[in-house]
Short mmCIF file of C-alpha atoms in Angstrom, two decimals:
data_model
loop_
_atom_site.label_atom_id
_atom_site.label_comp_id
_atom_site.label_asym_id
_atom_site.label_seq_id
_atom_site.Cartn_x
_atom_site.Cartn_y
_atom_site.Cartn_z
CA GLY A 16 5.25 28.71 23.39
CA GLU A 17 6.22 25.20 24.31
CA ALA A 18 8.88 23.58 22.15
CA MET A 19 7.47 20.80 19.99
CA SER A 20 9.06 17.46 20.72
CA GLU A 21 10.48 15.63 17.73
CA VAL A 22 7.92 13.18 16.36
CA LYS A 23 8.87 10.33 14.06
CA THR A 24 6.76 10.04 10.91
CA LYS A 25 7.34 7.33 8.35
CA ILE A 26 5.86 7.92 4.89
CA VAL A 27 5.25 5.09 2.44
CA ASN A 28 3.14 4.40 -0.63
CA MET A 29 1.17 1.55 -2.18
CA VAL A 30 -0.25 1.27 -5.70
CA MET A 31 -3.00 -0.87 -7.18
CA ILE A 32 -2.37 -1.38 -10.90
CA TYR A 33 -5.50 -2.74 -12.58
CA ASN A 34 -6.78 -3.64 -16.03
CA ASP A 35 -10.15 -3.69 -17.80
CA ASN A 36 -10.62 -7.42 -17.09
CA GLY A 37 -11.28 -6.95 -13.37
CA GLU A 38 -7.74 -7.97 -12.48
CA VAL A 39 -5.18 -6.31 -10.24
CA LEU A 40 -1.42 -6.73 -10.17
CA ALA A 41 -0.42 -8.43 -6.93
CA LEU A 42 3.03 -8.95 -5.50
CA ASP A 43 3.83 -12.05 -3.45
CA LYS A 44 6.39 -10.26 -1.32
CA VAL A 45 9.34 -11.88 0.41
CA HIS A 46 9.89 -9.85 3.58
CA PRO A 47 10.41 -10.84 7.22
CA ASP A 48 7.80 -8.34 8.47
CA TRP A 49 5.49 -7.77 5.49
CA GLY A 50 5.61 -11.08 3.62
CA GLY A 51 2.65 -12.32 1.60
CA ILE A 52 0.40 -11.00 -1.13
CA THR A 53 0.14 -7.23 -1.34
CA PHE A 54 0.40 -4.40 -3.87
CA PRO A 55 3.67 -2.76 -4.93
CA GLY A 56 4.92 0.06 -2.74
CA GLY A 57 7.58 1.22 -0.36
CA LYS A 58 9.32 4.13 1.33
CA VAL A 59 9.38 7.72 0.17
CA GLN A 60 13.03 8.74 -0.18
CA ALA A 61 14.61 12.10 0.65
CA GLY A 62 13.94 14.74 -2.00
CA GLU A 63 11.23 12.65 -3.64
CA SER A 64 7.53 13.45 -3.93
CA ILE A 65 5.04 10.86 -2.70
CA TYR A 66 3.71 10.44 -6.25
CA GLU A 67 7.23 9.95 -7.68
CA SER A 68 8.05 7.43 -4.98
CA ALA A 69 4.99 5.36 -5.94
CA VAL A 70 6.00 5.41 -9.63
CA ARG A 71 9.58 4.38 -8.72
CA GLU A 72 8.54 1.60 -6.34
CA ALA A 73 6.09 0.18 -8.91
CA LYS A 74 8.86 0.14 -11.52
CA GLU A 75 11.31 -1.56 -9.14
CA GLU A 76 8.84 -4.21 -8.01
CA THR A 77 6.89 -4.89 -11.22
CA GLY A 78 9.00 -3.67 -14.15
CA LEU A 79 6.09 -1.51 -15.35
CA ASP A 80 6.07 2.21 -16.02
CA ILE A 81 2.91 3.68 -14.50
CA SER A 82 1.27 7.10 -14.78
CA ALA A 83 -2.06 8.88 -14.18
CA LEU A 84 -2.06 7.76 -10.54
CA GLU A 85 -5.32 8.46 -8.73
CA PRO A 86 -5.17 8.93 -4.94
CA CYS A 87 -7.50 6.57 -3.09
CA GLY A 88 -6.85 7.47 0.52
CA ILE A 89 -4.37 7.30 3.35
CA VAL A 90 -3.68 4.56 5.87
CA HIS A 91 -2.72 6.25 9.13
CA TRP A 92 -1.22 4.53 12.15
CA ALA A 93 -0.99 6.96 15.09
CA ALA A 94 0.70 6.23 18.41
CA GLU A 95 0.03 8.13 21.64
CA SER A 96 3.70 9.16 21.55
CA GLY A 97 2.90 11.19 18.43
CA GLU A 98 4.76 8.74 16.22
CA ARG A 99 2.97 8.22 12.91
CA TYR A 100 3.09 5.87 9.96
CA LEU A 101 1.37 7.28 6.86
CA GLU A 102 0.73 5.18 3.80
CA PHE A 103 -0.51 6.99 0.70
CA LEU A 104 -2.62 4.78 -1.58
CA PHE A 105 -2.92 5.19 -5.34
CA ARG A 106 -4.47 3.26 -8.20
CA THR A 107 -3.98 3.37 -11.95
CA LYS A 108 -4.78 1.44 -15.07
CA VAL A 109 -2.23 3.34 -17.15
CA TYR A 110 0.89 1.22 -17.48
CA SER A 111 3.39 0.06 -20.08
CA GLY A 112 6.33 -2.30 -20.26
CA GLU A 113 6.86 -5.94 -19.40
CA LEU A 114 6.29 -7.56 -16.03
CA CYS A 115 9.64 -8.34 -14.50
CA LYS A 116 10.75 -11.82 -13.59
CA PRO A 117 10.65 -12.67 -9.87
CA THR A 118 13.20 -10.66 -7.86
CA HIS A 119 14.46 -10.76 -4.26
CA GLU A 120 11.30 -8.70 -3.47
CA GLY A 121 9.00 -11.46 -4.74
CA ARG A 122 6.96 -12.24 -7.85
CA CYS A 123 4.16 -10.31 -9.58
CA PHE A 124 1.01 -11.81 -11.03
CA TRP A 125 -2.42 -10.71 -12.25
CA ILE A 126 -5.34 -11.89 -10.13
CA SER A 127 -9.07 -11.12 -10.10
CA ARG A 128 -10.25 -8.78 -7.35
CA LYS A 129 -12.50 -11.54 -6.03
CA ALA A 130 -9.71 -14.14 -5.89
CA LEU A 131 -7.41 -11.63 -4.21
CA GLN A 132 -9.94 -10.96 -1.45
CA SER A 133 -10.07 -14.65 -0.56
CA ALA A 134 -6.36 -15.43 -1.04
CA PRO A 135 -5.05 -17.30 2.03
CA ASN A 136 -1.66 -15.61 2.31
CA LEU A 137 -2.38 -11.88 2.23
CA SER A 138 0.22 -9.65 3.82
CA MET A 139 -0.53 -8.47 7.35
CA ASN A 140 -3.50 -6.03 7.49
CA PHE A 141 -3.71 -5.94 3.67
CA LYS A 142 -7.33 -7.16 3.74
CA TYR A 143 -8.23 -3.92 5.53
CA TYR A 144 -6.63 -1.87 2.73
CA LEU A 145 -8.74 -3.42 -0.04
CA PRO A 146 -11.91 -1.36 0.58
CA MET A 147 -9.76 1.77 0.19
CA PHE A 148 -8.66 0.62 -3.28
CA PHE A 149 -11.90 -1.03 -4.43
CA GLU A 150 -14.55 1.38 -3.11
CA ASP A 151 -14.85 5.14 -3.52
CA LYS A 152 -16.19 5.91 -0.08
CA TYR A 153 -13.29 6.37 2.33
CA ALA A 154 -10.62 9.04 2.70
CA GLU A 155 -8.68 7.42 5.52
CA LEU A 156 -8.12 4.09 7.20
CA PHE A 157 -7.08 4.92 10.77
CA PHE A 158 -5.43 2.71 13.38
CA GLU A 159 -4.56 3.59 16.95
CA TRP A 160 -1.07 2.21 17.40
CA ASP A 161 1.26 1.44 20.27
CA GLY A 162 4.29 2.09 18.05
CA LYS A 163 5.13 -1.64 17.97
CA ALA A 164 2.34 -4.13 17.22
CA TRP A 165 0.46 -3.85 13.90
CA ASP A 166 -2.81 -5.22 15.22
CA GLY A 167 -5.00 -2.13 15.59
CA ILE A 168 -8.73 -2.02 14.95
CA PRO A 169 -9.43 -0.58 11.48
CA GLN A 170 -11.49 2.62 11.48
CA TYR A 171 -12.69 3.85 8.10
CA LYS A 172 -13.16 7.62 7.82
#
């Protein structure tokens, strides 16, 4: 058979932490590429499960210990080159600990789902992620990607 060419795949996570008052924990992130309001998350490290990476990133960015994570879909950017960017989404309302003070990553705050949806400074493409977290009807949010620009057309699957 034909040898498979090496394809770059980047795997990341994002977690919506929510409470019984209709609020979610947002992060106003300081980042040159992904600045703005988003949910905690980040890269999956070597030797780490996707679930564990989400728990670790949430702890680093919010100070909270989270558990009972529920998967709520995948965001999938796919380039014609075969390069892929996969973002595994989770949500949970099981958390303990104290919210951390603002860090170099940004500051955390509770906000209603409604206020979040109309916030003026959402992180790039984050508005497209919200139906994945808020509604139970999609498995995947798919974007065709040129490997550079993050301006694909969202396709819910």
